[in-house]
mmCIF file of C-alpha atoms in Angstrom:
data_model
loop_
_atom_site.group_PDB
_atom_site.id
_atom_site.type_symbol
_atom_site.label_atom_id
_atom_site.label_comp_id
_atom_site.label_asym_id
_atom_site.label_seq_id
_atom_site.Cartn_x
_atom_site.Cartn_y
_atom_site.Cartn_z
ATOM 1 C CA UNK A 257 -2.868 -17.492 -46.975
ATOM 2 C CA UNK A 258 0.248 -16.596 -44.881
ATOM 3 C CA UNK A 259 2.299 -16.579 -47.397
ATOM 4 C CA UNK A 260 0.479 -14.323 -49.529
ATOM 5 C CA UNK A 261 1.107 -11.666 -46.748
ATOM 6 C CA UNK A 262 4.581 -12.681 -46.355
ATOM 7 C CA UNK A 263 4.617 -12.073 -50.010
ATOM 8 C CA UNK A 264 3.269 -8.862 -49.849
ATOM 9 C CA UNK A 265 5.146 -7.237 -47.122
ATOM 10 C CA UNK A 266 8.553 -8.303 -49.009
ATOM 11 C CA UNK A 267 7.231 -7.054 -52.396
ATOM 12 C CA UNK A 268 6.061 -3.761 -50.436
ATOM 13 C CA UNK A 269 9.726 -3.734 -48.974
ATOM 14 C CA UNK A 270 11.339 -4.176 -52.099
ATOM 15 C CA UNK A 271 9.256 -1.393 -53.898
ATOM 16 C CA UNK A 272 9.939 1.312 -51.132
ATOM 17 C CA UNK A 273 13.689 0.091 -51.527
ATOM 18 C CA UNK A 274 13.945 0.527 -55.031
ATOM 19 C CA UNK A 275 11.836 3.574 -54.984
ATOM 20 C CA UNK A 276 14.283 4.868 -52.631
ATOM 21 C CA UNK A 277 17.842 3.764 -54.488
ATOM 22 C CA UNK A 278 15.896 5.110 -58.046
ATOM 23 C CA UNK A 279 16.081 8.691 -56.686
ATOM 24 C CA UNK A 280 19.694 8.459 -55.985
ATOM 25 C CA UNK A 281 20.301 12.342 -57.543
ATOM 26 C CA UNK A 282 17.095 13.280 -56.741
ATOM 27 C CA UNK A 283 18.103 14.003 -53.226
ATOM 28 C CA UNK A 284 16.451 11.208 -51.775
ATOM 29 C CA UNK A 285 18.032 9.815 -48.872
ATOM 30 C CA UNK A 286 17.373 7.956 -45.738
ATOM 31 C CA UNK A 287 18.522 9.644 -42.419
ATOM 32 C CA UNK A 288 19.723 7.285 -39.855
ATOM 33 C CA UNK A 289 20.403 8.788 -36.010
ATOM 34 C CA UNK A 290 23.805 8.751 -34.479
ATOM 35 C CA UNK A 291 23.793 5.945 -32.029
ATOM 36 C CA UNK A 292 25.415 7.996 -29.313
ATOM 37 C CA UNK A 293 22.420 10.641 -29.756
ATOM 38 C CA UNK A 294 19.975 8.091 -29.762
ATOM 39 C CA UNK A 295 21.247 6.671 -26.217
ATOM 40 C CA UNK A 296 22.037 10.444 -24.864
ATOM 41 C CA UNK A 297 18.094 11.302 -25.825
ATOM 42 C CA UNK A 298 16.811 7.869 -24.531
ATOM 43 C CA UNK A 299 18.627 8.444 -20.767
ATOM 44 C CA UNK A 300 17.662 11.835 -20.721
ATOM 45 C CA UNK A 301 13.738 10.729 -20.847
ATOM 46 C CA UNK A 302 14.819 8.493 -18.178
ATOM 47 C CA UNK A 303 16.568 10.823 -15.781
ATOM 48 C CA UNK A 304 13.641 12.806 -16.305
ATOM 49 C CA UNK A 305 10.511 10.979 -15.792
ATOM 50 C CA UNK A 306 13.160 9.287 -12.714
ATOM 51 C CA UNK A 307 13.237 12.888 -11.224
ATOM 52 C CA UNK A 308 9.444 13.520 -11.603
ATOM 53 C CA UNK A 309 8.092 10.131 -10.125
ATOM 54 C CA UNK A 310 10.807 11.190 -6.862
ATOM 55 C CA UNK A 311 9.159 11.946 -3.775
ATOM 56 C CA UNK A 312 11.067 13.078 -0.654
ATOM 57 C CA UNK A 313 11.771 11.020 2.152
ATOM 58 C CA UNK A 314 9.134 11.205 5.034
ATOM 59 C CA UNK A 315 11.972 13.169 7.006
ATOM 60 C CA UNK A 316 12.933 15.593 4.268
ATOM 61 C CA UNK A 317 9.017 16.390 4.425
ATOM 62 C CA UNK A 318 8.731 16.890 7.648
ATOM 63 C CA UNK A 319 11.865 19.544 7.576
ATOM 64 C CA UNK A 320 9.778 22.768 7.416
ATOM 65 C CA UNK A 321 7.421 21.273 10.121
ATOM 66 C CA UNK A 322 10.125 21.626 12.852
ATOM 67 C CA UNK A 323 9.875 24.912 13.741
ATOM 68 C CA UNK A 324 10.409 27.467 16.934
ATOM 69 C CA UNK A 325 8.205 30.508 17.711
ATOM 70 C CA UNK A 326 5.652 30.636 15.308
ATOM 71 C CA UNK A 327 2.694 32.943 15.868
ATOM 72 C CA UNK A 328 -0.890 31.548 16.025
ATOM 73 C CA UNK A 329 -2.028 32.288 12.493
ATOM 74 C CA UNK A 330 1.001 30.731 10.799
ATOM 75 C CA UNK A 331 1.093 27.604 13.120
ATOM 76 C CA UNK A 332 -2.455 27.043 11.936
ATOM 77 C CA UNK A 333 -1.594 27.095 8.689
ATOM 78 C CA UNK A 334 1.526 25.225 9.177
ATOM 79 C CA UNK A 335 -0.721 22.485 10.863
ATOM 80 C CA UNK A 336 -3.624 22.337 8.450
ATOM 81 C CA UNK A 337 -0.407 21.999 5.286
ATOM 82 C CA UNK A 338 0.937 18.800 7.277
ATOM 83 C CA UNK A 339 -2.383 16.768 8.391
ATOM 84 C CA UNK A 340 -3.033 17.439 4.222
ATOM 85 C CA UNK A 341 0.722 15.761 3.139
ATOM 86 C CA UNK A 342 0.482 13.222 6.181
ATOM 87 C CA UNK A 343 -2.239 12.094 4.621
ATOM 88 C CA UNK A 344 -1.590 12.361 1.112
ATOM 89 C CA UNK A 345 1.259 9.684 1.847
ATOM 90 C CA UNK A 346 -0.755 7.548 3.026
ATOM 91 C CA UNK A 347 -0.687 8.642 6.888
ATOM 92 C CA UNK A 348 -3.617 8.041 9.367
ATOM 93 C CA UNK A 349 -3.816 10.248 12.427
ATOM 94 C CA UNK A 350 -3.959 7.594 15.913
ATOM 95 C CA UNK A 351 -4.236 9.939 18.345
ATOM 96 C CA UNK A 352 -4.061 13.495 20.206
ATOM 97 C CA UNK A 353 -2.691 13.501 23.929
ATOM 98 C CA UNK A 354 -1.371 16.142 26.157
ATOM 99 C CA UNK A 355 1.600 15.292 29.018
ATOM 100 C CA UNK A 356 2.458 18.491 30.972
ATOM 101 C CA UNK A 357 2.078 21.289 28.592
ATOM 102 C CA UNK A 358 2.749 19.214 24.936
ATOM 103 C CA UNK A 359 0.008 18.111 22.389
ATOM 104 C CA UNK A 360 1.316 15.017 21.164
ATOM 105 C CA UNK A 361 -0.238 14.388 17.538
ATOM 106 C CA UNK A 362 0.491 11.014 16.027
ATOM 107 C CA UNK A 363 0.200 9.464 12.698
ATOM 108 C CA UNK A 364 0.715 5.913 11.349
ATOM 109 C CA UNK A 365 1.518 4.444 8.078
ATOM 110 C CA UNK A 366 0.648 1.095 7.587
ATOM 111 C CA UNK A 367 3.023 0.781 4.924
ATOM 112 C CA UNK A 368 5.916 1.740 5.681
ATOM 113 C CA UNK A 369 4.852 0.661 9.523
ATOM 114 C CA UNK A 370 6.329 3.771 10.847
ATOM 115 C CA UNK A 371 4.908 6.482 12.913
ATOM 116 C CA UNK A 372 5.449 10.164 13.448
ATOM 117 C CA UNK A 373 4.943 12.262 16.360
ATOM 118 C CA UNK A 374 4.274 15.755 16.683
ATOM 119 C CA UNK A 375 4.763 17.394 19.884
ATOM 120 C CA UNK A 376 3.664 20.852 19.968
ATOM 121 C CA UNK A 377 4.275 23.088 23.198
ATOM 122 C CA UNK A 378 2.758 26.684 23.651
ATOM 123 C CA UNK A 379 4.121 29.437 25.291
ATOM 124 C CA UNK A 380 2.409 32.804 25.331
ATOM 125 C CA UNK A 381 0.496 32.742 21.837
ATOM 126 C CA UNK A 382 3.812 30.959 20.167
ATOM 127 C CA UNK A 383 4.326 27.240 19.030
ATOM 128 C CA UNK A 384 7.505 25.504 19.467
ATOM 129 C CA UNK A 385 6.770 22.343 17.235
ATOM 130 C CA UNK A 386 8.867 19.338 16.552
ATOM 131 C CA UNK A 387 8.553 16.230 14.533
ATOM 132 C CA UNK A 388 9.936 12.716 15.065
ATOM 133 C CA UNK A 389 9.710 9.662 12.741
ATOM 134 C CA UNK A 390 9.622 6.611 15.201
ATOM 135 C CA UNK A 391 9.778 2.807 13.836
ATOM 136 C CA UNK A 392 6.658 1.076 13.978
ATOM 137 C CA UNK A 393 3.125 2.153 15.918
ATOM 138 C CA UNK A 394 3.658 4.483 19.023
ATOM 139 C CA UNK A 395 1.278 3.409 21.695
ATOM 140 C CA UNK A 396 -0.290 6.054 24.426
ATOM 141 C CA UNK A 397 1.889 3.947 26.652
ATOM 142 C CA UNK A 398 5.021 4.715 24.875
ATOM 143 C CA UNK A 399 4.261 9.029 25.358
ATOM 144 C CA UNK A 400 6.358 10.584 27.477
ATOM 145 C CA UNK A 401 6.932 14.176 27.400
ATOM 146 C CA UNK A 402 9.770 15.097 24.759
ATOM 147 C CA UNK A 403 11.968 17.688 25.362
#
């Protein structure tokens, strides 16, 4: 029985072969793709889908969350924006404290076992807020106010 299919796949071959070579003038021809184009195409994908499936580093997202003298409205929004990408990366909030005139926010990942802290200080209806990424879980021991 498996050689009948053998059979048939080389007699199918053959035909589509011959059926091919018979043409010859009849401007049948087989196009074959440069190697070099083939590779070029094939790392281009690559680079590509690479570049898509790259997400910043926890620091480079935290970049526009540093900031100095924002007004009420926009700090708001500025802090509802981070809580939602803290947690899309798989961030858990551990805690809200206040030393002297800061709001410390802190969040934990698990997987990467790092923390970040968010101090926050508030002077006349503006925010002063800067972000830290700290190795493994801060403790409400381990607050002190930052400058």
């Amino acid at each position: 029985m498996k050689t009948f299919y053998i059979a048939r796949t080389v007699l199918l071959s053959a035909s589509v072969c011959a059926a091919l070579a018979g043409a010859g003038s009849g401007g049948a021809s087989i196009l074959l793709p440069d190697l070099a184009d083939v590779i070029r195409q094939n790392d281009a994908r690559h680079l590509a889908r690479q570049d898509a499936n790259m997400e910043p580093t926890l620091e480079q997202m935290l970049e526009p969350f540093n900031f100095t003298g924002a007004e009420t409205v926009p700090y708001f929004v500025s802090q509802n924006a981070m809580s939602e990408q803290l947690e899309g990366r798989g961030l858990v909030k551990t805690g809200r404290y206040f030393a002297g005139n800061q709001q410390i926010d802190i969040w934990y990942s698990a997987a990467e076992d790092r923390s970040v802290v968010c101090v926050v200080e508030a002077d006349g209806g503006q925010y002063t807020q800067a972000m830290y990424v700290m190795p493994s879980r801060i403790k409400r021991a381990d607050l002190i106010p930052l400058p």
